[in-house]
Structure formats: C-alpha cells, structure tokens
Coordinates of C-alpha atoms in Angstrom, one line a residue:
M1403 CA 0.0 0.0 0.0
A1404 CA 1.5 3.4 -1.0
T1405 CA 0.8 6.8 0.5
A1406 CA -1.0 9.3 -1.8
A1407 CA 1.0 12.2 -3.0
G1408 CA -0.2 15.6 -1.8
P1409 CA -1.3 18.5 -4.0
R1410 CA 1.4 19.6 -6.4
R1411 CA 3.0 22.9 -5.5
F1412 CA 3.8 25.1 -8.4
C1413 CA 6.7 27.5 -8.4
R1414 CA 8.4 30.2 -10.3
C1415 CA 12.1 30.6 -11.2
A1416 CA 13.9 33.3 -9.3
C1417 CA 14.9 34.8 -12.6
F1418 CA 11.4 36.1 -13.0
C1419 CA 12.3 39.3 -11.0
Y1420 CA 15.3 40.3 -13.2
Q1421 CA 15.1 38.4 -16.5
D1422 CA 13.3 39.7 -19.6
L1423 CA 12.3 43.1 -18.4
Y1424 CA 10.7 45.0 -21.3
S1425 CA 11.4 48.6 -22.1
A1426 CA 8.8 49.9 -24.5
R1427 CA 10.7 53.1 -25.0
Y1428 CA 13.7 51.3 -26.4
G1429 CA 12.0 48.2 -27.7
L1430 CA 14.3 45.9 -25.7
H1431 CA 14.0 43.0 -23.3
L1432 CA 16.7 43.5 -20.7
R1433 CA 18.3 41.5 -17.9
F1434 CA 18.7 43.7 -14.8
H1435 CA 20.6 43.3 -11.5
D1436 CA 22.1 46.7 -10.9
K1437 CA 23.3 49.9 -12.6
Q1438 CA 26.8 48.7 -13.4
Q1439 CA 25.6 45.4 -15.0
L1440 CA 23.0 47.3 -17.1
R1441 CA 25.6 49.8 -18.4
R1442 CA 28.2 47.0 -19.0
E1443 CA 25.9 44.6 -20.9
Y1444 CA 23.6 47.1 -22.7
G1445 CA 25.3 50.5 -22.8
A1446 CA 26.2 50.4 -26.5
L1447 CA 22.9 48.9 -27.5
L1448 CA 20.9 51.4 -25.5
R1449 CA 22.8 54.3 -27.0
S1450 CA 22.0 53.0 -30.5
R1451 CA 18.3 53.0 -29.5
G1452 CA 18.3 56.6 -28.2
C1453 CA 19.3 56.3 -24.6
V1454 CA 22.1 58.8 -24.9
S1455 CA 22.0 61.2 -21.9
T1456 CA 22.6 60.6 -18.2
E1457 CA 18.9 61.6 -17.7
D1458 CA 17.8 58.9 -20.2
F1459 CA 19.8 56.2 -18.5
L1460 CA 18.7 57.2 -14.9
Q1461 CA 15.0 57.2 -16.1
L1462 CA 15.4 53.7 -17.5
L1463 CA 17.2 52.6 -14.3
E1464 CA 14.2 53.9 -12.2
E1465 CA 11.7 52.1 -14.5
L1466 CA 13.6 48.8 -14.2
E1467 CA 13.9 49.0 -10.5
Q1468 CA 10.2 49.7 -10.2
E1469 CA 9.4 46.7 -12.4
V1470 CA 11.6 44.4 -10.3
Q1471 CA 9.7 45.5 -7.2
R1472 CA 6.4 45.0 -8.9
R1473 CA 7.3 41.5 -9.9
R1474 CA 8.3 40.7 -6.4
R1475 CA 4.9 41.7 -5.1
L1476 CA 2.9 40.2 -8.0
G1477 CA 1.7 36.9 -6.5
Q1478 CA 0.4 38.5 -3.3
E1479 CA -1.2 41.4 -5.0
S1480 CA -2.9 39.1 -7.6
A1481 CA -4.3 36.9 -4.8
A1482 CA -5.6 40.0 -3.0
R1483 CA -7.3 41.3 -6.1
K1484 CA -8.9 37.8 -6.7
S1485 CA -10.2 37.8 -3.1
V1486 CA -11.9 41.2 -3.6
I1487 CA -13.3 40.3 -7.0
T1488 CA -14.7 36.9 -6.1
S1489 CA -16.4 38.3 -3.0
S1490 CA -17.9 41.4 -4.5
Y1491 CA -18.2 41.2 -8.3
R1492 CA -21.5 40.5 -9.9
P1493 CA -21.0 39.1 -13.4
A1494 CA -23.1 40.0 -16.4
R1495 CA -23.0 36.5 -17.8
P1496 CA -22.9 34.1 -14.8
D1497 CA -23.4 31.1 -17.2
I1498 CA -19.7 31.3 -18.2
Y1499 CA -18.7 30.6 -14.6
S1500 CA -20.2 27.1 -14.8
S1501 CA -17.9 24.3 -15.9
L1502 CA -17.1 24.4 -19.6
Q1503 CA -19.6 22.4 -21.6
D1504 CA -19.2 20.8 -25.1
A1505 CA -22.1 22.9 -26.4
A1506 CA -20.0 26.1 -25.9
L1507 CA -17.4 24.9 -28.4
A1508 CA -17.6 24.7 -32.2
P1509 CA -18.5 21.3 -33.6
E1510 CA -15.3 21.3 -35.7
F1511 CA -13.2 21.7 -32.7
L1512 CA -15.0 19.0 -30.7
A1513 CA -14.6 16.6 -33.6
A1514 CA -10.8 17.4 -33.7
T1515 CA -10.5 16.8 -30.0
E1516 CA -12.4 13.5 -30.2
Y1517 CA -10.3 12.4 -33.1
S1518 CA -7.0 13.2 -31.2
A1519 CA -8.0 10.9 -28.3
S1520 CA -9.0 8.0 -30.6
P1521 CA -6.8 5.0 -31.3
G1522 CA -4.6 5.5 -34.4
A1523 CA -4.9 9.3 -34.5
D1524 CA -2.1 11.0 -36.3
L1525 CA -1.0 14.5 -37.2
D1526 CA -2.3 14.5 -40.8
G1527 CA -5.7 13.4 -39.7
L1528 CA -5.9 16.1 -37.1
L1529 CA -4.9 18.9 -39.4
Q1530 CA -7.8 18.0 -41.7
R1531 CA -10.2 18.5 -38.9
L1532 CA -8.8 21.4 -36.9
E1533 CA -10.4 24.7 -38.0
T1534 CA -11.8 26.8 -35.1
V1535 CA -11.6 27.0 -31.4
S1536 CA -14.6 28.7 -29.7
A1537 CA -18.2 29.5 -30.5
F1538 CA -18.9 31.6 -27.4
C1539 CA -16.4 34.4 -28.0
Q1540 CA -19.1 37.0 -27.9
I1541 CA -20.5 35.8 -24.6
L1542 CA -17.1 35.9 -23.0
L1543 CA -16.4 39.3 -24.5
E1544 CA -19.6 40.7 -23.0
E1545 CA -18.5 39.5 -19.5
L1546 CA -15.0 41.0 -20.0
E1547 CA -16.4 44.4 -21.0
H1548 CA -18.8 44.3 -18.0
F1549 CA -15.8 43.6 -15.7
E1550 CA -13.7 46.4 -17.4
H1551 CA -16.4 48.9 -16.6
S1552 CA -16.8 47.8 -13.0
D1553 CA -14.9 49.3 -10.0
M1554 CA -13.1 46.0 -9.2
P1555 CA -9.3 46.1 -8.9
K1556 CA -7.5 45.0 -12.1
G1557 CA -4.0 43.7 -12.7
R1558 CA -2.0 44.0 -15.9
P1559 CA -2.3 40.9 -18.1
N1560 CA 1.5 40.6 -18.5
T1561 CA 4.6 42.7 -18.5
M1562 CA 4.1 44.1 -22.0
N1563 CA 0.3 44.6 -22.1
N1564 CA -1.4 47.3 -20.0
Y1565 CA -5.0 46.6 -20.8
G1566 CA -6.9 43.4 -20.3
V1567 CA -8.0 40.9 -17.7
L1568 CA -6.3 38.0 -15.8
L1569 CA -8.8 35.2 -16.0
Q1570 CA -7.5 33.6 -12.7
E1571 CA -8.4 36.8 -10.8
L1572 CA -11.8 36.9 -12.4
G1573 CA -12.4 33.3 -11.2
L1574 CA -12.5 31.7 -14.6
D1575 CA -9.5 29.4 -14.3
D1576 CA -11.4 26.5 -12.8
P1577 CA -14.6 26.6 -14.7
L1578 CA -13.3 27.6 -18.1
V1579 CA -9.5 27.4 -18.7
T1580 CA -8.6 24.3 -16.8
P1581 CA -11.2 22.1 -18.5
L1582 CA -10.2 23.7 -21.9
R1583 CA -6.6 22.7 -21.3
E1584 CA -7.3 19.2 -19.8
R1585 CA -10.2 18.0 -21.9
F1586 CA -9.7 19.6 -25.2
L1587 CA -6.3 21.2 -25.8
Q1588 CA -4.1 18.4 -24.4
P1589 CA -5.2 15.7 -26.9
L1590 CA -4.6 18.1 -29.7
M1591 CA -1.2 19.3 -28.4
A1592 CA 0.0 15.7 -27.9
L1593 CA -0.3 15.2 -31.6
L1594 CA 0.7 18.7 -32.8
Y1595 CA 3.7 19.3 -30.4
P1596 CA 4.9 16.1 -28.8
D1597 CA 8.5 17.3 -28.7
C1598 CA 7.8 20.2 -26.4
G1599 CA 5.5 18.8 -23.8
G1600 CA 2.2 18.8 -25.7
G1601 CA 1.1 15.6 -24.1
R1602 CA 2.1 16.6 -20.6
L1603 CA 0.6 20.0 -20.0
D1604 CA -0.2 20.5 -16.3
S1605 CA -0.6 24.3 -15.8
H1606 CA -1.3 27.5 -17.7
R1607 CA -1.6 31.3 -17.4
A1608 CA -4.6 32.7 -19.1
F1609 CA -5.4 36.4 -19.8
V1610 CA -7.2 38.6 -22.2
V1611 CA -5.4 41.6 -23.9
K1612 CA -7.1 44.6 -25.3
Y1613 CA -5.9 46.9 -28.1
A1614 CA -7.6 50.2 -28.8
L1615 CA -6.9 53.8 -29.9
G1616 CA -5.5 55.7 -26.9
Q1617 CA -4.5 52.4 -25.2
D1618 CA -2.1 49.7 -26.3
L1619 CA -1.8 49.7 -30.1
E1620 CA 0.9 47.1 -30.9
L1621 CA 3.2 44.5 -29.2
G1622 CA 6.9 44.4 -29.6
C1623 CA 8.8 41.3 -30.7
H1624 CA 9.1 38.8 -27.8
Y1625 CA 8.8 35.1 -26.8
D1626 CA 6.4 33.6 -24.2
N1627 CA 7.1 32.1 -20.9
A1628 CA 5.3 28.9 -22.0
E1629 CA 5.9 25.7 -23.9
L1630 CA 2.9 26.4 -26.2
T1631 CA 0.6 29.4 -26.7
L1632 CA -3.1 29.6 -27.8
N1633 CA -4.2 33.0 -29.1
V1634 CA -7.9 33.5 -29.9
A1635 CA -9.4 36.6 -31.4
L1636 CA -12.5 37.3 -29.4
G1637 CA -13.5 40.6 -31.2
K1638 CA -14.6 43.3 -31.8
A1639 CA -14.4 45.1 -35.1
F1640 CA -10.9 46.2 -36.1
T1641 CA -8.3 46.6 -38.8
G1642 CA -4.6 46.0 -38.6
G1643 CA -2.9 44.3 -35.7
A1644 CA -1.8 41.2 -37.5
L1645 CA 0.5 38.7 -35.7
Y1646 CA 4.0 38.3 -37.1
F1647 CA 6.3 35.4 -36.5
G1648 CA 10.0 34.7 -36.9
G1649 CA 12.3 32.0 -35.7
F1650 CA 13.1 31.0 -32.2
F1651 CA 14.4 33.4 -29.6
Q1652 CA 17.9 31.9 -30.0
A1653 CA 18.0 33.2 -33.6
P1654 CA 16.4 36.8 -33.7
A1655 CA 17.8 37.4 -37.2
A1656 CA 14.9 35.2 -38.5
L1657 CA 12.6 38.2 -38.0
M1658 CA 14.2 39.9 -41.0
E1659 CA 11.4 38.3 -43.1
P1660 CA 8.5 37.6 -40.7
L1661 CA 5.4 35.6 -41.4
E1662 CA 2.2 37.6 -40.9
V1663 CA -1.1 36.0 -39.7
E1664 CA -4.3 38.1 -39.8
H1665 CA -6.7 37.7 -36.8
V1666 CA -10.1 36.2 -37.6
V1667 CA -12.7 36.7 -34.8
G1668 CA -13.6 33.3 -33.3
Q1669 CA -10.5 31.6 -34.5
G1670 CA -7.3 30.8 -32.7
V1671 CA -3.6 30.5 -33.5
L1672 CA -1.4 27.8 -31.8
H1673 CA 2.3 28.3 -31.7
R1674 CA 5.4 27.4 -29.7
G1675 CA 6.1 29.7 -26.8
G1676 CA 9.7 30.1 -27.8
Q1677 CA 8.9 31.4 -31.3
L1678 CA 9.6 35.1 -31.7
H1679 CA 6.4 37.0 -32.4
G1680 CA 4.6 40.3 -32.0
A1681 CA 1.6 42.3 -33.1
Q1682 CA 1.5 44.9 -35.8
R1683 CA 0.0 48.3 -35.0
L1684 CA -3.8 48.5 -34.7
G1685 CA -5.4 50.5 -37.5
T1686 CA -9.0 51.1 -36.3
G1687 CA -11.5 49.7 -33.7
E1688 CA -10.8 47.5 -30.8
R1689 CA -9.2 44.0 -30.7
W1690 CA -9.6 41.6 -27.7
N1691 CA -7.6 38.4 -27.6
L1692 CA -7.7 35.5 -25.3
V1693 CA -4.1 34.2 -24.7
V1694 CA -3.4 31.0 -22.9
W1695 CA 0.2 30.1 -22.0
L1696 CA 0.3 26.3 -21.8
R1697 CA 3.0 24.8 -19.6
A1698 CA 4.5 21.4 -19.0
S1699 CA 6.5 21.1 -15.8
A1700 CA 8.2 18.0 -17.2
V1701 CA 9.9 20.2 -19.8
R1702 CA 10.5 23.5 -17.9
N1703 CA 11.7 21.8 -14.7
R1704 CA 14.8 20.9 -16.7
L1705 CA 15.5 24.3 -18.2
C1706 CA 13.8 27.6 -17.5
P1707 CA 12.8 29.1 -20.9
M1708 CA 13.5 32.6 -19.7
C1709 CA 17.0 32.4 -18.3
C1710 CA 18.0 29.1 -20.1
R1711 CA 19.3 27.6 -16.9
K1712 CA 18.1 25.0 -14.5
P1713 CA 15.3 26.8 -12.6
D1714 CA 16.1 28.3 -9.1
L1715 CA 12.7 27.5 -7.6
V1716 CA 10.7 29.9 -5.5
D1717 CA 7.3 28.9 -4.0
D1718 CA 4.4 30.9 -5.2
E1719 CA 0.6 31.1 -5.5
G1720 CA -1.6 29.0 -7.8
F1721 CA 0.0 27.7 -11.0
S1722 CA 2.7 30.4 -10.7
D1723 CA 5.1 29.9 -13.6
G1724 CA 4.5 26.2 -14.0
F1725 CA 7.6 24.8 -12.4
T1726 CA 7.3 22.0 -9.7
R1727 CA 9.6 20.6 -7.1
E1728 CA 10.6 17.0 -7.2
E1729 CA 7.6 14.7 -6.6
P1730 CA 7.5 13.3 -3.1
A1731 CA 8.7 9.7 -2.9
M1732 CA 6.1 7.0 -2.6
A1733 CA 6.4 5.0 0.6
D1734 CA 5.1 1.5 1.0
V1735 CA 3.6 1.8 4.5
C1736 CA 2.9 -1.9 4.7
A1737 CA 6.7 -2.6 4.7
L1738 CA 7.5 -0.1 7.4
T1739 CA 8.4 -1.6 10.8

C-alpha cells in the first residue's frame, strides 16, 4: 500500500524578477541586476536606441527598479485582487462561470478533440479536422467588458500589455480554462507538439489583452514564458494588428522576413512559446484576444525558458510559472516496521 502524494506545489524561477524586463521606449528585453551590470551589458545597444544622456539612463534605471519591485509583489497582489473580485463582483454572464460544456465549443473543434484521443490518430488526420476553437467568444467578451467597466481592482495581463484581464483573478480558471486545457487542448497538443510537452501540459496562465486607440496599439517582438501558446481573437471590429512570427528566440535574425497572420474573430492560433512574435499596429477599432500560455513542468523543470538555466525554484501562488519541485517519494507503508 502506497501513500498518496499531496497536491502539487507550483513555483516560479527566481529569474522572473530580473530576466526579460521589457522597455517599451527602447523596444528591448533586458536582464537587470544593478546599474553597473546594465551599463556594462547594454550600454552600446541602449545608445543606439536613443538612450544617450545621463537623464535617459537614470530614467530607464528607475523604471527597471520599479518593475523588479512590482514583480516581487505580483503573487500576493494578484491573490488580494482575486479575493476582492470573487467576494464582491456581480458578473453580467454568470453562465460562463459554470464548468465548460461541449455545447459552448464549435463542432469542428470538438470533432478534432475526439479524433485526437482516438486509437490510431495521427497529425495528418488532425490537421484535416482542426479549424476553429470557440463558439462563445461573444459571450465571453460581454463579460469581460462588463468587468472592465466595474470598479473592481484590475491587474496587468502581463509585463508588455497594460489593458486586459487576468482570468485567474476573475475566477474563470477552474470553470473555463482548466477544462479547456485538460479535456480539449491536451489531446490536440499531444499530436501537434509532442516534442515540447504537448502531451504533458499540467498548468497554464490565461489572460485577455485589449488593443484600442489611446491604449495599447501594438506589441513588440518577444517570446512567451510557455511551452505552447493559444491566441484566440474574441473581437470586436478592427483593422490591422496582425500577428507576425519569426524563428526561435535563439535566432532573432529570423525576423528579417517575418510571417504575418491576420486575426479572424472566433478563430485561434497555436504556436510554440519560444517562437519570436509580436503584433503589428492596430489601425482602427478594438481588438480583444484570449491568450493561454500552456506549460509542461516535465519540460520546464529541466530548463527555464527565460534564463535558459536549471530553474532556481521559489514557492508561489496558484499555478505560478508552471515549475514544480521533485515529486515526493512514494512510501510502502505496509513494509514499514
């Protein structure tokens, strides 16, 4: 008889607080520890991007120090916002807070999922069936706009986007995103991306980003802290804002000739998290996108995708950044004396 393992504790890598800090002014992702390191590693590059005066450098330094402090408080502040929201917020569409049902998804997507889990399924057969992701984008968008107009506290979706919603704070992780990952996405990813943990996804980070005139308009080139990414265009009416893709982050020169993909409302794009990508400038209207970073601890426990080292684990809240500590050993209690 073996003892049951306790709940898995997810962690982040300590590099989260200093690795991949984004400066929108200079269009750069920076590693930051202190002033001397910043000047030594990035001085020439920063000058080439317009950071030429002492005042420019000190302003950047202050921004990076503030971002490091923000990241250190992120888990606790997010948990506090979720507590306020779940106790006080009244949703416009309470139906989406119920567990995700098959009826909410497009028949083509359900057929692809069912096929992926069937004996003998292969990649060619899946690609013939995979067309669209969600049929209830409009319902979800109505709820998101209702939340946006409420007086509830709101966190930034990620370090590059300023407008949107963290679905975990809104209470939609358990009823919506977790079943989407476990029941529907994992069988697909096992066939599409078996080499980067597609069949072993065990956590996620889900958020919605908003682009509009007077708010965020574009997104600089970057890669995601995820093994795989799902990006679904929820709406509304817009022009411009196409996704562009290059090679992997180890080879940024690949973006010399990027591949552009236009957003289609109600459809999603799947890609590897490590693939360089960004969003072109919005032309008109508003664009809302659901982004799900899909993570496999079996992959990232060996190598952090952000610092490219074995992760230095720090305990955190919820799924955190998808790392886990070693599984506890199973003890045969019948053999103990």
